[in-house]
mmCIF file of C-alpha atoms and ligand atoms in Angstrom:
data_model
loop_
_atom_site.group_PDB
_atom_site.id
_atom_site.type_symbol
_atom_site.label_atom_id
_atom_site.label_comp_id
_atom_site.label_asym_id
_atom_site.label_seq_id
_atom_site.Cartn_x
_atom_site.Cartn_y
_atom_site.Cartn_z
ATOM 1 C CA UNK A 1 -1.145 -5.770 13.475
ATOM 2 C CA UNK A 2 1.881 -3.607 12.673
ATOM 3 C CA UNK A 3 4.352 -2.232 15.463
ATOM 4 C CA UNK A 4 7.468 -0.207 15.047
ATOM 5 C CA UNK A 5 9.412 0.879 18.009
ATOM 6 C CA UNK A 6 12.370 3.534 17.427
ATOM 7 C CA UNK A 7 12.482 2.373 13.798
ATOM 8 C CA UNK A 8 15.805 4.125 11.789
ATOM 9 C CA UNK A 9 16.543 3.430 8.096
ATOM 10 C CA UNK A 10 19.762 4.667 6.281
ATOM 11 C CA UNK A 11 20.669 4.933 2.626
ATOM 12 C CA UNK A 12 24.212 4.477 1.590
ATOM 13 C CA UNK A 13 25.887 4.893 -1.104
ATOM 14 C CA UNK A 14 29.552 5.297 -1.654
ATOM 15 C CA UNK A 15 30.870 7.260 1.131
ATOM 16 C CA UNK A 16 27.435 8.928 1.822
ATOM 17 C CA UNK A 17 24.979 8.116 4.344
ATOM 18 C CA UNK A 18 21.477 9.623 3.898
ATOM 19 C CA UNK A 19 19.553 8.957 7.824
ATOM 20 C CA UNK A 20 15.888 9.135 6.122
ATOM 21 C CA UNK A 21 13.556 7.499 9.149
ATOM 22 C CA UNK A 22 14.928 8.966 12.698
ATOM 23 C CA UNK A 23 12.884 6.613 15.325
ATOM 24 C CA UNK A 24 9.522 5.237 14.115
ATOM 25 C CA UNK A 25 7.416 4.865 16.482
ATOM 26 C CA UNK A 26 3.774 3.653 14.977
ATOM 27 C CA UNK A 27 1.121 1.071 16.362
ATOM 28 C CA UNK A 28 -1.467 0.184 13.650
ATOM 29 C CA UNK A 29 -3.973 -1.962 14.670
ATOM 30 C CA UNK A 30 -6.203 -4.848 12.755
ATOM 31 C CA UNK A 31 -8.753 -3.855 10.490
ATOM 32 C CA UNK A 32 -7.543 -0.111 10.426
ATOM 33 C CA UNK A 33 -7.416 2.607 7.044
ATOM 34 C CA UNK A 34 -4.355 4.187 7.655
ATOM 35 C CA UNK A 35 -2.828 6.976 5.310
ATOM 36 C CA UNK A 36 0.827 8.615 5.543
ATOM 37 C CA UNK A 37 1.034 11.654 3.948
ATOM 38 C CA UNK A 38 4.764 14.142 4.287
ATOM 39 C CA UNK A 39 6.334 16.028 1.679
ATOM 40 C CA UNK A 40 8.306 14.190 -0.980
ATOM 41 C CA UNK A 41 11.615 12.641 0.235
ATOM 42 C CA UNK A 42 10.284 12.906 3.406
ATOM 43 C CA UNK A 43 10.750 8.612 3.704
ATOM 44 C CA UNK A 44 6.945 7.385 3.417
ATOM 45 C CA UNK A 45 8.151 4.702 0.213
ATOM 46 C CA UNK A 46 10.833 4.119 2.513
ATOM 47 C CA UNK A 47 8.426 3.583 5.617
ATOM 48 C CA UNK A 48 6.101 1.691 3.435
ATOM 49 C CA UNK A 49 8.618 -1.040 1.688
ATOM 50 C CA UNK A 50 10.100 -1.990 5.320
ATOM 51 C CA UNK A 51 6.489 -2.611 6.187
ATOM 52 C CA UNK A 52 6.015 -4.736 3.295
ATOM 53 C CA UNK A 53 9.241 -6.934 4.032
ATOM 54 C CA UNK A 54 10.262 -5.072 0.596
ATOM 55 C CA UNK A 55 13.391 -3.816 2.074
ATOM 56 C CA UNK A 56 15.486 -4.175 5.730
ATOM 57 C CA UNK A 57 15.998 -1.699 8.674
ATOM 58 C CA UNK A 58 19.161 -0.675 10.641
ATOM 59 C CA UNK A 59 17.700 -0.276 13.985
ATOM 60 C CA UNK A 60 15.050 -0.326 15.981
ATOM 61 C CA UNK A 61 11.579 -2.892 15.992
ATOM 62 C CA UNK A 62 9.031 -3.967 13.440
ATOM 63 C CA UNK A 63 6.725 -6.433 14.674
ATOM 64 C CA UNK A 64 3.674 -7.928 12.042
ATOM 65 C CA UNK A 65 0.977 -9.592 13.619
ATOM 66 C CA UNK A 66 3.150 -10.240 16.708
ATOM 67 C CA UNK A 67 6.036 -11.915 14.869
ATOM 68 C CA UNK A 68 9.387 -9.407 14.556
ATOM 69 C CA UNK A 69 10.559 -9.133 11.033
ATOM 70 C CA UNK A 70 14.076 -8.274 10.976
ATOM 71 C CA UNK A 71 17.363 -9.424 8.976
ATOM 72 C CA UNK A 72 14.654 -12.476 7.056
ATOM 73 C CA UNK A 73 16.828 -13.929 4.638
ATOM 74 C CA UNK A 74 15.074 -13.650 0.926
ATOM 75 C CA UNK A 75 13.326 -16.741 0.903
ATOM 76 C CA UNK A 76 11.637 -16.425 4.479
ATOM 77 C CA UNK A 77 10.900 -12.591 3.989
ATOM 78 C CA UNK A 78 8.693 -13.691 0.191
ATOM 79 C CA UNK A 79 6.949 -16.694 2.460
ATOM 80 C CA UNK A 80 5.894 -13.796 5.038
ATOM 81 C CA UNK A 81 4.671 -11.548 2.736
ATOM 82 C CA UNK A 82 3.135 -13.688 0.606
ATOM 83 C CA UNK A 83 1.066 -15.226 3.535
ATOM 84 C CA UNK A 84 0.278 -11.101 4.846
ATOM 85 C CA UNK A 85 0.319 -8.793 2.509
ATOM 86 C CA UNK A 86 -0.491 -7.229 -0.942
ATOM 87 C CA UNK A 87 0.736 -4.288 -2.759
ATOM 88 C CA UNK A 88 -0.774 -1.354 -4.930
ATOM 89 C CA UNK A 89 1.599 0.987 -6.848
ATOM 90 C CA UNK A 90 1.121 4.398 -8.726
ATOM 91 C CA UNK A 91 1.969 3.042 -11.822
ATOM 92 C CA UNK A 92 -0.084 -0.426 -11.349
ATOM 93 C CA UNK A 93 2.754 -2.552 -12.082
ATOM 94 C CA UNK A 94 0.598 -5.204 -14.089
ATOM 95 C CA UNK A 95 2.723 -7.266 -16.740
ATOM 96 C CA UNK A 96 2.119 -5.959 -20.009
ATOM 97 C CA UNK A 97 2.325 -8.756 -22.031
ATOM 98 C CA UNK A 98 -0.403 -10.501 -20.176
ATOM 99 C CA UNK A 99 -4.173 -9.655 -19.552
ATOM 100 C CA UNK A 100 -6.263 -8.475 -16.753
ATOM 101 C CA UNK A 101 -7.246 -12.012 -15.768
ATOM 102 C CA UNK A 102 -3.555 -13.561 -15.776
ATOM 103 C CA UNK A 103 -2.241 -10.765 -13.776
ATOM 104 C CA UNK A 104 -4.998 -11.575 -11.483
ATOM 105 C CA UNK A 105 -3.796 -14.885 -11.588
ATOM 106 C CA UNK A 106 0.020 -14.300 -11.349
ATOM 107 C CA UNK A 107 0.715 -15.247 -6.956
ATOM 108 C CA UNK A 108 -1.644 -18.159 -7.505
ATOM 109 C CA UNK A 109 0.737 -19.071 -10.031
ATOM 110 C CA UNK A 110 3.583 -18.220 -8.106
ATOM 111 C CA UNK A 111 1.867 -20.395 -5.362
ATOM 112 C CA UNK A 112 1.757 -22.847 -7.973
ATOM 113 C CA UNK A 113 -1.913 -23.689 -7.783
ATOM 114 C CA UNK A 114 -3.163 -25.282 -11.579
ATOM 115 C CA UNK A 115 -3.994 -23.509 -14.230
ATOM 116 C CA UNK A 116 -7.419 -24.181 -14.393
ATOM 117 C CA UNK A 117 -8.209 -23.417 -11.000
ATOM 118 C CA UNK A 118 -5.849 -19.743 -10.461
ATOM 119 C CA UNK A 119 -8.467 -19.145 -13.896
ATOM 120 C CA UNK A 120 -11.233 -19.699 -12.057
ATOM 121 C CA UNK A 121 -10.531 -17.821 -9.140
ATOM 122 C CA UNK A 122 -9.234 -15.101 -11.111
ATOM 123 C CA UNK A 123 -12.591 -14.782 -12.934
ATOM 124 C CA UNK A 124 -14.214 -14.385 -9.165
ATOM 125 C CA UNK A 125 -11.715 -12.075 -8.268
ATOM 126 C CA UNK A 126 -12.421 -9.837 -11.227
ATOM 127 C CA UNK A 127 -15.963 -9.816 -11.262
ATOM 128 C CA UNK A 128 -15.853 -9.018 -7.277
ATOM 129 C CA UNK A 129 -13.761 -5.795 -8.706
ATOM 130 C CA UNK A 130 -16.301 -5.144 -12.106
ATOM 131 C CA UNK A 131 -13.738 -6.591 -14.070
ATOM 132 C CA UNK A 132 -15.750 -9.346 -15.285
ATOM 133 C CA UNK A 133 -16.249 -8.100 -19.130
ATOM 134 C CA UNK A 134 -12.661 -6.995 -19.474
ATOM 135 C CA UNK A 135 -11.022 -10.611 -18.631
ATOM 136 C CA UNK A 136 -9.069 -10.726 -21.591
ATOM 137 C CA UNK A 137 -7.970 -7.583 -22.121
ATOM 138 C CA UNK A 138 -4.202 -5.997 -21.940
ATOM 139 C CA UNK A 139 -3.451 -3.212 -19.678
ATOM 140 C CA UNK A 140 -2.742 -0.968 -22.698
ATOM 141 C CA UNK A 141 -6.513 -1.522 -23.181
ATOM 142 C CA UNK A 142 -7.747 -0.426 -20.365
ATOM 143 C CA UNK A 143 -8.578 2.638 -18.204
ATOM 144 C CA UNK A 144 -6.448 3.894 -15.280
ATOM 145 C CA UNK A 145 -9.175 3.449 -12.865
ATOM 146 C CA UNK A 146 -9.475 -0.607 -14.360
ATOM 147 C CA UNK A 147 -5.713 -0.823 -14.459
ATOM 148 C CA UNK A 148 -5.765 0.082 -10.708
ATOM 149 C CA UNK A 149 -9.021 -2.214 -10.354
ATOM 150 C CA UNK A 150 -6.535 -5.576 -11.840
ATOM 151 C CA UNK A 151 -3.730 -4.655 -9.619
ATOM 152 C CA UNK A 152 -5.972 -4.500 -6.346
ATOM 153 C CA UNK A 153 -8.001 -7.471 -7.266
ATOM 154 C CA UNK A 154 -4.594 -9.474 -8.026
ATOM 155 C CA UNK A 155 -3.442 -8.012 -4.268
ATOM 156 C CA UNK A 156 -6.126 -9.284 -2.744
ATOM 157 C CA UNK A 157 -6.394 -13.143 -4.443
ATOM 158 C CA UNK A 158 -3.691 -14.331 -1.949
ATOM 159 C CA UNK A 159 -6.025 -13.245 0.845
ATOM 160 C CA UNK A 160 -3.777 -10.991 2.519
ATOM 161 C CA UNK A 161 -4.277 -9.157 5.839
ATOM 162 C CA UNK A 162 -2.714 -5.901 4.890
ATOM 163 C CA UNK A 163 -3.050 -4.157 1.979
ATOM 164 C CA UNK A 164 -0.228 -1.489 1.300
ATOM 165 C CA UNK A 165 -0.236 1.422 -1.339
ATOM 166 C CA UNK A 166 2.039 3.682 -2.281
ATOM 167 C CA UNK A 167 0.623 7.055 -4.222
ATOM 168 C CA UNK A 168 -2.419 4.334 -5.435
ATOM 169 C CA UNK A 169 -4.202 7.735 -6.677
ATOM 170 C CA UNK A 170 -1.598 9.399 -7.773
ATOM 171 C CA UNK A 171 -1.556 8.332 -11.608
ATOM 172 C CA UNK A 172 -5.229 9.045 -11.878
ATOM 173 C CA UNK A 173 -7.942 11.877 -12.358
ATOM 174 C CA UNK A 174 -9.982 12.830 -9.537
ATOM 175 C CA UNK A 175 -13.327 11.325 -10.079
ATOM 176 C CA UNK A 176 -11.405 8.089 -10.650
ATOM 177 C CA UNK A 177 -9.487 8.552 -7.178
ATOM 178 C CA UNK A 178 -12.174 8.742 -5.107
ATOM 179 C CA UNK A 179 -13.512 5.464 -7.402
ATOM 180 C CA UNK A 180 -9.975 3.239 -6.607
ATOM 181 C CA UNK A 181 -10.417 4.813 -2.792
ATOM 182 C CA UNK A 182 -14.249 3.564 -2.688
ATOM 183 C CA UNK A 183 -12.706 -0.065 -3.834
ATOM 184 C CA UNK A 184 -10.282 0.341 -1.051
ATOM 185 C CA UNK A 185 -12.685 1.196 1.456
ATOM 186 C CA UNK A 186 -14.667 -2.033 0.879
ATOM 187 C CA UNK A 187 -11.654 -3.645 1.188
ATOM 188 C CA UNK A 188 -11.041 -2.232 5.025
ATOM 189 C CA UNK A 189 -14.625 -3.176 5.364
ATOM 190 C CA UNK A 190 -13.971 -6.961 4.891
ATOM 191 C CA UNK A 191 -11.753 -6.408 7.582
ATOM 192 C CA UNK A 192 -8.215 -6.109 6.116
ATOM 193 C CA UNK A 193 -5.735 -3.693 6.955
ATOM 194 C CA UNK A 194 -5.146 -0.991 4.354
ATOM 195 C CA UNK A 195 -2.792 1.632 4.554
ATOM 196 C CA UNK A 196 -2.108 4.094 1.594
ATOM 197 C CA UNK A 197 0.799 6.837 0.664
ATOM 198 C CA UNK A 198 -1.066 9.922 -0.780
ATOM 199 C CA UNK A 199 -0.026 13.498 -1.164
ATOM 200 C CA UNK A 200 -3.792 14.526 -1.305
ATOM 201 C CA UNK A 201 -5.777 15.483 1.936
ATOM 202 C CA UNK A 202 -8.864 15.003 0.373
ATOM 203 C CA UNK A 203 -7.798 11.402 -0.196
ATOM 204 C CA UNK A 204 -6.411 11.120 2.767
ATOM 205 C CA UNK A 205 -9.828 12.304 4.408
ATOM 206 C CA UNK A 206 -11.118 9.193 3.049
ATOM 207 C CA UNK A 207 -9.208 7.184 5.473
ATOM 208 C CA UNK A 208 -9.987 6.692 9.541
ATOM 209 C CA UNK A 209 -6.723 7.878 10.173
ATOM 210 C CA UNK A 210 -3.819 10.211 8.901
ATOM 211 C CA UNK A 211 -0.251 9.794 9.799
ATOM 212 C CA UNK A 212 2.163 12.626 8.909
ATOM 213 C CA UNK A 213 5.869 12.188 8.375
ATOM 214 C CA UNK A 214 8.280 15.037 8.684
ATOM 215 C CA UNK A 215 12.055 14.872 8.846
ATOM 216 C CA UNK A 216 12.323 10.930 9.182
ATOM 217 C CA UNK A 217 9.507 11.058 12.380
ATOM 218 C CA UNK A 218 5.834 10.677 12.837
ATOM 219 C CA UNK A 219 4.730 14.260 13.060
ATOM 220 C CA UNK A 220 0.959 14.264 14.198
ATOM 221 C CA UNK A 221 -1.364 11.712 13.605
ATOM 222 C CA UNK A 222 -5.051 12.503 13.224
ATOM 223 C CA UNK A 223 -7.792 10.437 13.674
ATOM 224 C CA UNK A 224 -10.723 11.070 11.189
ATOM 225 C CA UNK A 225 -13.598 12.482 12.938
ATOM 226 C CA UNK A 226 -11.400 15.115 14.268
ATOM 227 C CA UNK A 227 -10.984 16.822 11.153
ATOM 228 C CA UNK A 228 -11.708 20.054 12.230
ATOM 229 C CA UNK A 229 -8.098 19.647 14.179
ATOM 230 C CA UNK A 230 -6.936 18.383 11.074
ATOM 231 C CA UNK A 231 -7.845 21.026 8.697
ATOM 232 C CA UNK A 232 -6.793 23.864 11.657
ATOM 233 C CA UNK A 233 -2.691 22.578 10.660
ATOM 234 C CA UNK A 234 -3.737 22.853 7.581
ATOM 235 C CA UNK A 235 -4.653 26.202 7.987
ATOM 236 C CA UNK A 236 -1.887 27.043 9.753
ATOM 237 C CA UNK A 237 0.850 25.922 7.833
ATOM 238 C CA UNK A 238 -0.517 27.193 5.127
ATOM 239 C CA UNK A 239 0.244 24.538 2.509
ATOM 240 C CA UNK A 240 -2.166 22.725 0.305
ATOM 241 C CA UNK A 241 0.318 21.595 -2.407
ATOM 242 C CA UNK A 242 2.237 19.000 -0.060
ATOM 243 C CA UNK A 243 1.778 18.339 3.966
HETATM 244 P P1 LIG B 1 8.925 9.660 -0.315
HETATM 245 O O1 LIG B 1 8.261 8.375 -0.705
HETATM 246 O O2 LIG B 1 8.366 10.259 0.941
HETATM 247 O O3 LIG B 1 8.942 10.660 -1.421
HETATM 248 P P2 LIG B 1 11.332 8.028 -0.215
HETATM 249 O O4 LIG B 1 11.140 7.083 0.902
HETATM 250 O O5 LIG B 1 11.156 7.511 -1.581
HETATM 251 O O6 LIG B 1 10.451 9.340 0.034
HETATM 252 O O7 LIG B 1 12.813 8.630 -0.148
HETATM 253 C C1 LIG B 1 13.329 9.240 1.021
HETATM 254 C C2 LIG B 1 14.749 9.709 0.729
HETATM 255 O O8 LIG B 1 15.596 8.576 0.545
HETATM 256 C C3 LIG B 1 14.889 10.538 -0.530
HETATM 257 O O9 LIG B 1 15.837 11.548 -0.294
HETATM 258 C C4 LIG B 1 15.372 9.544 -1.556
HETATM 259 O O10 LIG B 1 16.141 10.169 -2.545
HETATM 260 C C5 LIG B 1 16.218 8.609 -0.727
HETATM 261 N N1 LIG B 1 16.200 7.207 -1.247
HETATM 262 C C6 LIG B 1 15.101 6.450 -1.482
HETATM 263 N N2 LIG B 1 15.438 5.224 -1.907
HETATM 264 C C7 LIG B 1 16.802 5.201 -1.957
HETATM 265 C C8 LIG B 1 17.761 4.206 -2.320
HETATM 266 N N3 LIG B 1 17.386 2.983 -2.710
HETATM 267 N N4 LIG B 1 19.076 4.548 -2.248
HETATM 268 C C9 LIG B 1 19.469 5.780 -1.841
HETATM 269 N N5 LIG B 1 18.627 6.768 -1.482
HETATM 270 C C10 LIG B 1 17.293 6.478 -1.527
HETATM 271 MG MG1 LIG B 2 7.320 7.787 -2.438
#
């Protein structure tokens, strides 16, 4: 599903160049739960909006279900990820203004499908999530875990094969993480592609495998199942706060 060979990514701005990913090299197959963890700065946003078509690359290969993505002007990068993917951020990004069951409804709109019928599938789309009761709510009015609940459900209307999330946990309490992760899960059971940014390893154990990012390369990456390996480099670097 997603291939990057030698990937490299620079910021810059003004006369400074910042070299944040150093030669990528990642296979992630169909179907997979993938999470990147690495300390903060260490590029996984980065990582994760070049795999979302979000942002470009300098050098190196990114191929997405066998088709390269590289220098897509605006227009044919939107059609690509529109057709692939869907996107879950810390802070939910739902519109404010609007409720749960419009923001559901927002890329059918965008897709320019009729009222009536992005309503409808909206409706299914938030009951599939529990959602059902809270239709026309605001996001002010709602929970954490629900405002997480609305942005996955409105991810997942345009039926994409990969979901990506950045820190998708990382606004909420604990109980409620392992809630949005059990959401996620039956997501990757349907079959699509999920891959998450999370600091935490016990969120990360949630996931079939755990890729680790340190200064702008893959470090390890640890299948689940061998998580007595995992939790030995735990151990031994002796860190619990960040890995
Ligand atoms: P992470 O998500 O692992 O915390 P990021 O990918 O957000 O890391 O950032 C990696 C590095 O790149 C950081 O040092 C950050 O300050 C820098 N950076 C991120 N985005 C930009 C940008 N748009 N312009 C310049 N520097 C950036
Ligand atoms: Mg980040």
């Amino acid at each position: 599903m997603i291939v990057l060979n030698n990937l490299h990514k620079s910021y810059v701005t003004g006369n400074n160049s910042l070299h944040v990913l150093k030669g990528i090299d990642l296979e992630i197959h169909a179907g997979e739960f993938v999470s990147v963890m690495g300390s903060s700065g260490s590029g996984k946003s980065t990582l994760l909006n070049i795999l979302g078509i979000l942002d470009d690359y300098d050098e190196g290969d990114y191929f997405l279900d066998g088709k390269k993505i590289k220098g897509l002007n605006e227009t044919r990068a939107a059609i690509t990820r529109n057709q692939m993917i869907g996107f879950v951020f810390q802070s939910f990004n739902l519109i404010s203004f609007k409720n749960a069951l419009e923001n559901v409804a927002l890329p059918l709109y965008y897709q320019k499908v009729s009222r009536r019928k992005r309503n409808v599938i909206a409706m299914e789309y938030l009951d599939r999530f529990g959602l059902k009761d809270w239709a026309d709510h605001l996001p002010a009015e709602l929970s954490g875990g629900q405002k997480q609940r609305v942005a996955i459900a409105r991810a997942m209307i345009s039926k994409p094969q990969v979901i990506l999330a950045d820190e998708p946990t990382g606004a909420l309490d604990t109980a409620t993480s392992f809630e949005v992760m059990q959401i996620l899960k039956e997501v990757n059971d349907q079959g699509i592609t999920v891959i998450i940014v999370t600091h935490e390893h016990d969120i990360a154990a949630m996931t079939s495998k755990i890729i680790r990012m340190k200064d702008g390369i893959i470090g390890e990456t640890i299948i689940n199942g061998d998580l007595k390996m995992y939790r030995e480099i735990i151990r031994s670097e002796n860190t619990f706060s960040y890995v």
